[in-house]
Amino acid sequence: MKRILFAASEGVPFIKTGGLADVIGSLPKALDKRYFDVRVILPKYTCMKQEMKDKLKFKFNFYMDFHWKNEYVGVLEAEEEGIKYYFVDNEMFFGGPSPYSNDTIYEITKFAFFSKAVLSVLPELGFKPDIIHCHDWQTGLVPVYLHERFQQNEFYRGIKSVMTIHNLKFQGKWDVKSVRDITGLPDWYFTPDKLEYYKDANLLKGGIVFADAITTVSETYAEEIKMPFYGEGLHELLQARANDLRGIVNGIDYTDFNPKTDKYIFKKYNVDNFRKEKVKNKKALQKELGLEESDKVMMIGIVSRLTDQKGFDLIAYIMDELLSVDAVQVVVLGTGEERYENMFRHFDWKFHGKISANIYYSEELSHKIYAASDAFLMPSLFEPCGLSQLMSLHYGTLPIVRETGGLKDTVIPYNEYEGTGTGFSFVNYNAHEMLATIRYAEQVYYDNKRAWNKLVDNAMMADYSWAVSAEKYQSMYDWLLGW
Ligand code: ADP
Ligand code: GLC
């Protein structure tokens, strides 16, 4: 049995702000239990839903040296669908109204604490992993601490680490002096071949340098990040580690996202009856959100963090033009940067009845939008993988995407000559190229329903469950352990 410990800052069903949580909640379940004992360790945020907090059982606590102090570390435990979860408790770090804040130095301190705690709790847990699988910058210091101090101790000897990059944009950077002080790492870790990055200290870089293997969440993104445009300043390091870097596309959990069984949607449907049943979701959503009620009009959905990663500059640029004709309706669900929140509020006011802007977070509404929409717009500037388009595909809602990262790997563009495809795509980060692609999709939707429905068929039957990708993780673990 190989023992794997996932360390991450969020995970479904306990706490979620984005796709990372979906992956942490679903990949461990997909790994073969006959060969892998996979457990997950997360922070215990006080902002977790009470029903989730109620599931946690206290195990033990101790005090850990950190940042010149002796800090409380509590450990709690829960089990969900056969997976053991551990939680690190310290209310000074994990209190507050949401998992993350905009205070960078506080975030760096908090996740340095978490990373050190992840390693420190293991002997008392009686769980010695063969591999610690770290996710994103918040756990970047785990491979560093493992290398710098823990591996001198017999218990930790031989533990391997994997660093998965879900988003290279976020790296956890701050000045060297403060980070040295917080982490207690010696001077020689802050050189350009280790944690130093253009005079700052960089936690994700530390993880990439010291991990035994590196992965990211799609094959295309694994190639893109070796280039300056997508590399966020780390492309040369990623080139240098190219032999240890692989791209494994994410899957989604079809028990949570399934139009046949979804408890949130108005009318359940499947690949055989979507022609009649799916539209009932559209009508019900129009009514719920105060949109003009019509089963004919093409509805475009957007469910997203509202950040520039997701291509909202393009959308802002063509929104007037897009909504100037009666052919489309737009439904948005998202929160994020104020400028984009206000942009959608503005268009909701200007084109009331044609667009519905829902500036909040709602699991339920997200499912209703995946089910009700005809198309799903995701014109990202960059996209490590993207899960929203995978959810859309499974609900027969055709993605309109820019060909980048995981969007390029998972959406097959419509080929009108061969009648193949699962969606629509464009190449350049250009607002009118996007608009032309939306207009093309409208044309197929209105003038060639048979072709459209064939695409829906293809989309619903495409398999983006974890089965294939979980095997790729398994062979990486095997390779790392030399088994
Ligand atoms: P990212 O992780 O970059 O935000 P992904 O496409 O990988 O993008 O994952 C986004 C996840 O977050 C999806 O599960 C999506 O449904 C969900 N999501 C994003 N915004 C909201 C929101 N406002 N309400 C509910 N779910 C949301
Ligand atoms: C990040 C990326 C997204 C990816 C998700 C899960 O948030 O932005 O593309 O799907 O992580 O890996």
Coordinates of C-alpha atoms and ligand atoms in Angstrom, one line a residue:
M1 CA 0.0 0.0 0.0
K2 CA 1.3 3.4 -0.9
R3 CA 0.5 6.2 1.4
I4 CA -0.2 9.6 -0.1
L5 CA -1.0 12.8 1.8
F6 CA -2.7 15.7 0.0
A7 CA -1.9 19.1 1.5
A8 CA -4.0 22.0 0.3
S9 CA -5.7 25.2 1.3
E10 CA -9.2 24.2 0.3
G11 CA -11.3 21.1 -0.5
V12 CA -14.9 20.1 -1.2
P13 CA -17.1 19.4 0.8
F14 CA -15.4 21.4 3.6
I15 CA -14.4 24.7 2.0
K16 CA -14.4 26.0 -1.5
T17 CA -13.5 29.2 -3.3
G18 CA -12.7 27.7 -6.8
G19 CA -11.6 24.7 -8.8
L20 CA -8.8 23.7 -6.5
A21 CA -11.4 22.6 -3.9
D22 CA -13.2 20.5 -6.5
V23 CA -9.9 18.7 -7.4
I24 CA -9.0 18.1 -3.7
G25 CA -12.5 16.8 -3.1
S26 CA -12.6 14.4 -6.0
L27 CA -9.2 13.1 -7.1
P28 CA -8.4 11.2 -3.8
K29 CA -11.7 9.3 -4.3
A30 CA -10.7 8.3 -7.8
L31 CA -7.3 6.8 -6.8
D32 CA -7.4 3.0 -6.6
K33 CA -8.0 2.1 -2.9
R34 CA -6.4 -1.3 -3.4
Y35 CA -3.0 0.3 -3.8
F36 CA -3.2 3.8 -2.4
D37 CA -4.1 5.0 1.1
V38 CA -4.8 8.7 0.3
R39 CA -5.5 11.2 3.1
V40 CA -6.0 15.0 2.9
I41 CA -4.9 17.7 5.2
L42 CA -6.5 21.2 5.2
P43 CA -6.7 24.2 7.5
K44 CA -9.6 24.3 9.9
Y45 CA -11.2 27.7 8.9
T46 CA -13.7 29.1 11.3
C47 CA -15.7 30.3 8.3
M48 CA -16.5 26.7 7.3
K49 CA -20.2 25.9 7.3
Q50 CA -21.4 24.8 10.8
E51 CA -22.7 21.4 9.4
M52 CA -19.1 20.7 8.2
K53 CA -17.5 21.9 11.4
D54 CA -19.8 19.5 13.3
K55 CA -18.3 16.6 11.5
L56 CA -14.8 17.2 12.8
K57 CA -13.4 15.3 15.8
F58 CA -10.6 16.6 17.9
K59 CA -7.6 14.3 17.9
F60 CA -4.7 16.1 19.7
N61 CA -2.9 19.3 20.1
F62 CA 0.7 20.5 20.7
Y63 CA 2.8 23.7 20.4
M64 CA 5.1 24.3 17.5
D65 CA 8.0 26.8 17.2
F66 CA 7.1 29.3 14.5
H67 CA 8.0 32.9 13.8
W68 CA 9.8 33.3 17.2
K69 CA 6.8 32.1 19.1
N70 CA 5.3 28.9 20.4
E71 CA 2.1 28.4 18.4
Y72 CA -0.9 26.2 19.1
V73 CA -1.5 23.4 16.6
G74 CA -4.8 21.5 17.0
V75 CA -5.5 18.5 14.9
L76 CA -9.0 17.3 14.0
E77 CA -10.2 14.5 11.9
A78 CA -13.2 13.6 9.7
E79 CA -14.1 10.9 7.2
E80 CA -16.0 11.5 4.0
E81 CA -16.8 8.9 1.4
G82 CA -14.0 6.7 2.6
I83 CA -11.3 9.4 2.7
K84 CA -9.7 10.5 5.9
Y85 CA -9.3 14.3 6.3
Y86 CA -7.1 16.0 8.9
F87 CA -7.5 19.7 9.8
V88 CA -4.9 22.0 11.3
D89 CA -6.5 24.3 13.9
N90 CA -5.2 27.7 15.0
E91 CA -7.8 30.4 15.1
M92 CA -5.3 33.3 15.0
F93 CA -4.4 32.1 11.4
F94 CA -7.6 30.5 10.2
G95 CA -10.2 32.8 11.7
G96 CA -11.8 35.5 9.6
P97 CA -14.7 35.7 7.3
S98 CA -13.1 33.8 4.3
P99 CA -10.2 31.5 3.7
Y100 CA -8.0 34.1 2.1
S101 CA -7.5 37.9 2.6
N102 CA -5.8 40.6 0.5
D103 CA -3.2 41.1 3.2
T104 CA -0.2 39.3 1.5
I105 CA 2.2 39.2 4.4
Y106 CA -0.5 37.8 6.6
E107 CA -1.3 35.1 4.0
I108 CA 2.3 34.2 3.7
T109 CA 2.6 33.8 7.5
K110 CA -0.5 31.8 7.7
F111 CA 0.5 29.3 5.0
A112 CA 4.1 29.1 6.2
F113 CA 2.5 28.1 9.5
F114 CA 0.3 25.6 7.8
S115 CA 3.1 24.0 5.8
K116 CA 5.3 23.6 8.8
A117 CA 2.3 22.2 10.8
V118 CA 1.5 19.6 8.0
L119 CA 5.0 18.1 8.5
S120 CA 5.0 18.5 12.3
V121 CA 1.7 16.6 12.9
L122 CA 2.7 13.4 11.1
P123 CA 4.6 11.5 13.9
E124 CA 1.8 12.0 16.4
L125 CA -0.8 11.1 13.7
G126 CA 1.1 7.8 13.2
F127 CA 0.9 8.3 9.5
K128 CA 4.1 8.3 7.5
P129 CA 3.3 9.1 3.9
D130 CA 5.4 7.9 1.1
I131 CA 4.5 11.0 -0.8
I132 CA 3.2 14.4 0.2
H133 CA 1.3 15.9 -2.7
C134 CA 1.3 19.7 -2.4
H135 CA -1.1 22.0 -4.2
D136 CA -0.4 25.6 -5.1
W137 CA 1.8 28.2 -3.4
Q138 CA 0.1 27.9 0.0
T139 CA 1.9 24.5 0.4
G140 CA 5.0 25.5 -1.5
L141 CA 7.1 25.5 1.7
V142 CA 6.3 21.8 2.5
P143 CA 9.0 20.4 0.1
V144 CA 11.3 23.2 1.3
Y145 CA 10.9 22.4 5.1
L146 CA 11.1 18.7 4.3
H147 CA 14.5 19.2 2.7
E148 CA 15.8 21.8 5.1
R149 CA 15.1 20.3 8.5
F150 CA 12.5 17.4 8.7
Q151 CA 14.5 14.9 6.6
Q152 CA 17.3 14.9 9.1
N153 CA 14.9 13.1 11.4
E154 CA 14.5 9.4 10.9
F155 CA 10.7 9.5 10.7
Y156 CA 10.8 11.8 7.6
R157 CA 13.6 10.1 5.7
G158 CA 12.6 9.0 2.2
I159 CA 9.3 10.9 2.1
K160 CA 8.9 12.3 -1.5
S161 CA 7.0 15.4 -2.5
V162 CA 5.0 16.4 -5.5
M163 CA 4.1 20.0 -6.3
T164 CA 1.0 20.6 -8.4
I165 CA 0.5 24.0 -10.0
H166 CA -3.2 24.8 -10.3
N167 CA -2.4 28.5 -11.0
L168 CA 1.0 29.9 -11.6
K169 CA -0.2 33.4 -11.3
F170 CA -0.3 33.1 -7.5
Q171 CA 3.1 32.5 -6.0
G172 CA 3.2 33.9 -2.5
K173 CA 5.9 36.6 -2.8
W174 CA 7.3 39.0 -0.3
D175 CA 10.6 40.6 0.7
V176 CA 13.4 38.2 1.6
K177 CA 14.0 39.7 5.0
S178 CA 10.4 39.2 6.3
V179 CA 10.0 35.8 4.8
R180 CA 13.4 34.6 6.3
D181 CA 12.1 35.9 9.6
I182 CA 8.7 34.3 9.4
T183 CA 9.9 30.9 8.1
G184 CA 13.2 30.6 10.0
L185 CA 14.9 29.3 6.9
P186 CA 18.6 29.9 6.7
D187 CA 20.1 32.6 4.5
W188 CA 21.4 30.3 1.8
Y189 CA 17.8 29.3 0.9
F190 CA 17.2 32.8 -0.4
T191 CA 19.4 32.7 -3.5
P192 CA 18.2 32.7 -7.1
D193 CA 18.5 29.0 -7.4
K194 CA 16.2 28.4 -4.5
L195 CA 13.5 30.8 -3.1
E196 CA 14.8 34.1 -4.3
Y197 CA 12.9 35.7 -7.2
Y198 CA 13.8 39.1 -8.5
K199 CA 15.0 40.1 -5.0
D200 CA 11.8 38.8 -3.3
A201 CA 11.2 35.5 -1.7
N202 CA 8.8 33.2 -3.5
L203 CA 7.1 30.3 -1.8
L204 CA 5.8 28.5 -4.9
K205 CA 9.3 28.7 -6.4
G206 CA 10.6 27.0 -3.3
G207 CA 8.1 24.2 -3.9
I208 CA 9.0 23.9 -7.6
V209 CA 12.7 23.8 -6.8
F210 CA 12.5 21.2 -4.0
A211 CA 9.7 18.9 -5.0
D212 CA 10.6 15.5 -6.5
A213 CA 8.0 15.9 -9.2
I214 CA 6.0 18.7 -10.6
T215 CA 2.6 18.5 -12.2
T216 CA 0.1 21.0 -13.6
V217 CA -3.5 20.5 -14.6
S218 CA -3.4 20.2 -18.4
E219 CA -0.9 19.2 -21.0
T220 CA -1.2 22.5 -22.9
Y221 CA -0.7 24.6 -19.7
A222 CA 2.4 22.4 -18.9
E223 CA 3.8 23.6 -22.3
E224 CA 2.6 27.2 -22.0
I225 CA 4.2 27.8 -18.6
K226 CA 7.7 27.1 -20.1
M227 CA 7.2 30.3 -22.2
P228 CA 7.5 33.9 -21.0
F229 CA 3.9 34.9 -21.7
Y230 CA 2.4 32.3 -19.4
G231 CA 5.4 31.5 -17.2
E232 CA 4.9 34.4 -14.7
G233 CA 8.6 34.8 -14.4
L234 CA 9.2 31.1 -13.6
H235 CA 9.4 29.8 -17.2
E236 CA 13.2 29.3 -17.1
L237 CA 13.0 27.3 -13.9
L238 CA 10.1 25.2 -15.4
Q239 CA 12.2 24.6 -18.5
A240 CA 15.1 23.5 -16.3
R241 CA 12.8 21.0 -14.6
A242 CA 11.0 20.0 -17.7
N243 CA 11.9 16.3 -17.2
D244 CA 10.1 16.3 -13.9
L245 CA 7.1 18.3 -15.1
R246 CA 3.9 16.7 -16.4
G247 CA 0.5 18.0 -17.4
I248 CA -2.5 15.8 -16.2
V249 CA -5.9 17.2 -17.1
N250 CA -8.4 17.5 -14.3
G251 CA -11.6 15.5 -14.2
I252 CA -14.9 16.2 -12.4
D253 CA -17.0 14.2 -10.1
Y254 CA -20.0 13.0 -12.1
T255 CA -21.9 12.2 -8.9
D256 CA -21.9 15.9 -7.9
F257 CA -22.3 17.2 -11.5
N258 CA -24.9 15.2 -13.3
P259 CA -28.1 16.4 -15.0
K260 CA -29.7 12.9 -14.5
T261 CA -29.5 13.2 -10.7
D262 CA -28.8 16.9 -9.9
K263 CA -30.9 17.9 -6.9
Y264 CA -30.6 21.6 -7.6
I265 CA -32.0 21.8 -11.1
F266 CA -35.7 22.2 -12.1
K267 CA -35.9 19.3 -14.5
K268 CA -33.5 16.4 -14.6
Y269 CA -32.5 15.1 -18.1
N270 CA -30.1 12.9 -19.9
V271 CA -28.5 12.4 -23.3
D272 CA -31.7 10.7 -24.7
N273 CA -34.3 13.3 -23.6
F274 CA -32.4 16.6 -23.5
R275 CA -34.1 17.8 -26.7
K276 CA -37.4 18.0 -24.8
E277 CA -36.4 18.3 -21.2
K278 CA -33.3 20.6 -21.0
V279 CA -35.3 23.7 -22.1
K280 CA -37.5 23.4 -19.1
N281 CA -34.6 24.4 -17.0
K282 CA -34.1 27.5 -19.2
K283 CA -37.7 28.6 -18.8
A284 CA -37.7 28.1 -15.1
L285 CA -34.5 30.0 -14.7
Q286 CA -35.8 32.9 -16.9
K287 CA -38.7 33.1 -14.6
E288 CA -36.7 32.9 -11.4
L289 CA -34.2 35.6 -12.5
G290 CA -36.7 37.9 -14.2
L291 CA -35.5 37.4 -17.7
E292 CA -37.7 37.6 -20.8
E293 CA -39.4 34.2 -20.9
S294 CA -38.9 32.4 -24.2
D295 CA -37.8 28.9 -24.9
K296 CA -36.4 30.0 -28.3
V297 CA -33.8 32.5 -27.3
M298 CA -30.2 31.3 -26.9
M299 CA -29.0 31.6 -23.3
I300 CA -25.3 32.1 -22.6
G301 CA -24.1 31.2 -19.1
I302 CA -21.1 32.5 -17.2
V303 CA -20.1 31.1 -13.7
S304 CA -16.7 32.4 -12.7
R305 CA -14.4 34.2 -10.4
L306 CA -14.5 37.7 -11.8
T307 CA -10.8 38.2 -12.4
D308 CA -8.8 39.2 -15.5
Q309 CA -7.6 35.6 -15.9
K310 CA -11.1 34.8 -17.1
G311 CA -11.2 37.2 -20.1
F312 CA -13.7 39.7 -18.8
D313 CA -11.9 42.5 -20.6
L314 CA -13.1 41.0 -23.8
I315 CA -16.6 40.6 -22.5
A316 CA -16.7 44.2 -21.3
Y317 CA -15.6 45.4 -24.7
I318 CA -18.4 43.7 -26.8
M319 CA -21.3 43.5 -24.3
D320 CA -23.2 46.4 -25.8
E321 CA -22.8 45.0 -29.3
L322 CA -23.6 41.4 -28.1
L323 CA -26.9 42.5 -26.4
S324 CA -27.9 44.9 -29.2
V325 CA -29.6 42.1 -31.0
D326 CA -32.4 40.1 -29.5
A327 CA -30.8 36.7 -30.3
V328 CA -29.1 36.1 -26.9
Q329 CA -29.6 36.2 -23.2
V330 CA -26.8 36.3 -20.7
V331 CA -26.8 34.9 -17.2
V332 CA -23.8 35.6 -14.9
L333 CA -22.9 34.2 -11.5
G334 CA -19.7 35.4 -10.0
T335 CA -17.8 37.5 -7.5
G336 CA -14.4 39.0 -7.6
E337 CA -12.8 42.3 -8.8
E338 CA -15.0 45.3 -8.2
R339 CA -14.6 46.6 -11.7
Y340 CA -16.1 43.4 -13.2
E341 CA -18.8 43.2 -10.6
N342 CA -19.9 46.7 -11.4
M343 CA -19.6 46.1 -15.2
F344 CA -22.2 43.3 -15.0
R345 CA -24.4 45.3 -12.6
H346 CA -24.3 48.2 -15.2
F347 CA -25.3 45.9 -18.1
D348 CA -28.0 44.3 -16.0
W349 CA -29.5 47.8 -15.5
K350 CA -29.0 48.8 -19.1
F351 CA -30.3 45.6 -20.7
H352 CA -32.7 44.5 -18.1
G353 CA -34.5 41.3 -19.1
K354 CA -31.7 40.3 -21.4
I355 CA -29.0 39.8 -18.9
S356 CA -29.1 38.7 -15.3
A357 CA -26.1 39.6 -13.1
N358 CA -25.9 37.6 -9.9
I359 CA -22.9 38.9 -8.0
Y360 CA -22.6 36.3 -5.2
Y361 CA -21.6 32.7 -4.6
S362 CA -24.2 30.0 -4.9
E363 CA -23.6 26.3 -5.5
E364 CA -27.3 25.9 -6.3
L365 CA -27.5 28.7 -8.9
S366 CA -24.3 27.5 -10.5
H367 CA -26.0 24.1 -11.2
K368 CA -29.1 25.8 -12.5
I369 CA -27.1 27.9 -14.9
Y370 CA -25.1 24.8 -16.2
A371 CA -28.4 23.1 -16.8
A372 CA -30.4 26.0 -18.3
S373 CA -27.9 27.6 -20.6
D374 CA -27.4 26.7 -24.2
A375 CA -23.8 27.9 -24.3
F376 CA -21.2 28.7 -21.7
L377 CA -18.8 31.5 -22.2
M378 CA -15.2 31.2 -20.9
P379 CA -12.8 33.3 -23.0
S380 CA -9.9 33.0 -20.5
L381 CA -6.6 34.9 -21.0
F382 CA -5.0 31.8 -19.5
E383 CA -6.6 28.7 -18.0
P384 CA -4.5 26.0 -16.2
C385 CA -7.4 23.5 -16.7
G386 CA -10.8 25.0 -16.0
L387 CA -13.6 22.9 -14.5
S388 CA -16.6 25.0 -15.5
Q389 CA -16.4 24.0 -19.1
L390 CA -16.3 20.3 -18.1
M391 CA -19.4 20.8 -16.0
S392 CA -21.1 22.6 -19.0
L393 CA -20.1 19.8 -21.3
H394 CA -21.8 17.2 -19.1
Y395 CA -25.0 19.3 -19.0
G396 CA -25.0 19.6 -22.8
T397 CA -24.3 23.3 -22.6
L398 CA -21.8 24.0 -25.3
P399 CA -18.6 25.9 -24.2
I400 CA -17.4 28.9 -26.2
V401 CA -13.8 29.2 -25.2
R402 CA -10.4 30.7 -26.0
E403 CA -7.9 28.0 -27.1
T404 CA -5.6 28.2 -24.1
G405 CA -4.5 25.7 -21.4
G406 CA -7.1 23.1 -20.4
L407 CA -9.8 24.8 -22.5
K408 CA -7.8 23.9 -25.6
D409 CA -7.4 20.3 -24.3
T410 CA -11.0 19.7 -23.4
V411 CA -13.3 21.5 -25.9
I412 CA -13.3 20.2 -29.4
P413 CA -14.2 23.0 -31.8
Y414 CA -17.2 22.4 -34.1
N415 CA -16.2 21.3 -37.5
E416 CA -19.1 22.0 -39.8
Y417 CA -17.7 19.8 -42.6
E418 CA -17.4 16.7 -40.5
G419 CA -20.1 17.5 -38.0
T420 CA -17.7 16.9 -35.1
G421 CA -17.0 18.9 -32.0
T422 CA -18.2 19.7 -28.5
G423 CA -18.2 23.5 -28.5
F424 CA -16.7 26.6 -30.2
S425 CA -13.3 28.2 -29.8
F426 CA -11.1 31.0 -31.0
V427 CA -7.4 31.6 -30.8
N428 CA -6.4 35.2 -30.2
Y429 CA -7.2 37.3 -27.1
N430 CA -9.3 39.6 -29.2
A431 CA -12.8 40.8 -28.4
H432 CA -14.1 40.8 -31.9
E433 CA -12.7 37.4 -32.6
M434 CA -14.6 36.2 -29.6
L435 CA -17.8 38.0 -30.7
A436 CA -17.5 36.5 -34.2
T437 CA -17.3 33.0 -32.5
I438 CA -20.4 33.8 -30.4
R439 CA -22.2 34.9 -33.6
Y440 CA -21.2 31.7 -35.3
A441 CA -22.5 29.7 -32.5
E442 CA -25.8 31.6 -32.6
Q443 CA -26.0 30.9 -36.3
V444 CA -25.7 27.1 -35.7
Y445 CA -28.1 27.3 -32.8
Y446 CA -30.9 29.1 -34.8
D447 CA -30.3 27.8 -38.4
N448 CA -29.1 24.3 -37.9
K449 CA -30.7 22.8 -34.8
R450 CA -29.7 19.3 -35.9
A451 CA -26.1 20.1 -36.0
W452 CA -26.4 21.9 -32.6
N453 CA -28.1 18.9 -31.0
K454 CA -25.4 16.6 -32.4
L455 CA -22.8 18.8 -30.6
V456 CA -24.9 18.5 -27.4
D457 CA -24.9 14.7 -27.8
N458 CA -21.1 14.7 -28.2
A459 CA -20.6 17.0 -25.3
M460 CA -22.8 15.0 -22.9
M461 CA -21.1 11.8 -23.9
A462 CA -17.5 13.1 -23.6
D463 CA -15.8 11.5 -20.6
Y464 CA -14.1 13.9 -18.3
S465 CA -14.6 11.8 -15.2
W466 CA -11.4 11.2 -13.2
A467 CA -10.8 7.6 -14.4
V468 CA -8.1 8.3 -17.0
S469 CA -6.4 11.1 -15.1
A470 CA -6.3 9.3 -11.8
E471 CA -4.3 6.5 -13.5
K472 CA -1.8 9.1 -14.7
Y473 CA -1.3 10.3 -11.1
Q474 CA -0.9 6.7 -10.0
S475 CA 1.8 6.0 -12.6
M476 CA 3.6 9.2 -11.5
Y477 CA 3.5 8.0 -7.9
D478 CA 4.8 4.6 -9.0
W479 CA 7.5 6.2 -10.9
L480 CA 8.5 8.4 -8.0
L481 CA 8.7 5.5 -5.6
G482 CA 10.5 3.3 -8.1
W483 CA 7.8 0.6 -7.8
Ligands
ADP1 P1 -11.0 28.6 -11.0 O1 -10.5 27.5 -10.1 O2 -9.9 29.3 -11.8 O3 -11.9 29.5 -10.4 P2 -12.4 26.4 -12.4 O4 -13.2 26.5 -13.7 O5 -11.3 25.4 -12.3 O6 -11.8 27.9 -12.2 O7 -13.4 26.2 -11.2 C1 -14.3 27.0 -10.8 C2 -15.3 26.3 -9.8 O8 -15.9 27.3 -9.0 C3 -16.4 25.6 -10.5 O9 -16.8 24.6 -9.7 C4 -17.5 26.7 -10.6 O10 -18.8 26.2 -10.7 C5 -17.3 27.4 -9.2 N1 -17.7 28.8 -9.1 C6 -17.1 29.9 -9.5 N2 -17.7 31.0 -9.2 C7 -18.8 30.6 -8.5 C8 -19.9 31.2 -7.9 N3 -20.0 32.6 -7.9 N4 -20.9 30.5 -7.3 C9 -20.8 29.1 -7.3 N5 -19.8 28.4 -7.9 C10 -18.8 29.2 -8.5
GLC2 C1 -7.1 26.9 -10.7 C2 -7.2 27.2 -12.2 C3 -8.2 26.4 -12.9 C4 -8.1 24.9 -12.5 C5 -8.3 24.8 -11.0 C6 -8.2 23.4 -10.5 O1 -8.0 27.6 -10.0 O2 -7.5 28.6 -12.4 O3 -8.0 26.5 -14.3 O4 -9.2 24.2 -13.1 O5 -7.2 25.5 -10.4 O6 -7.0 22.7 -11.0

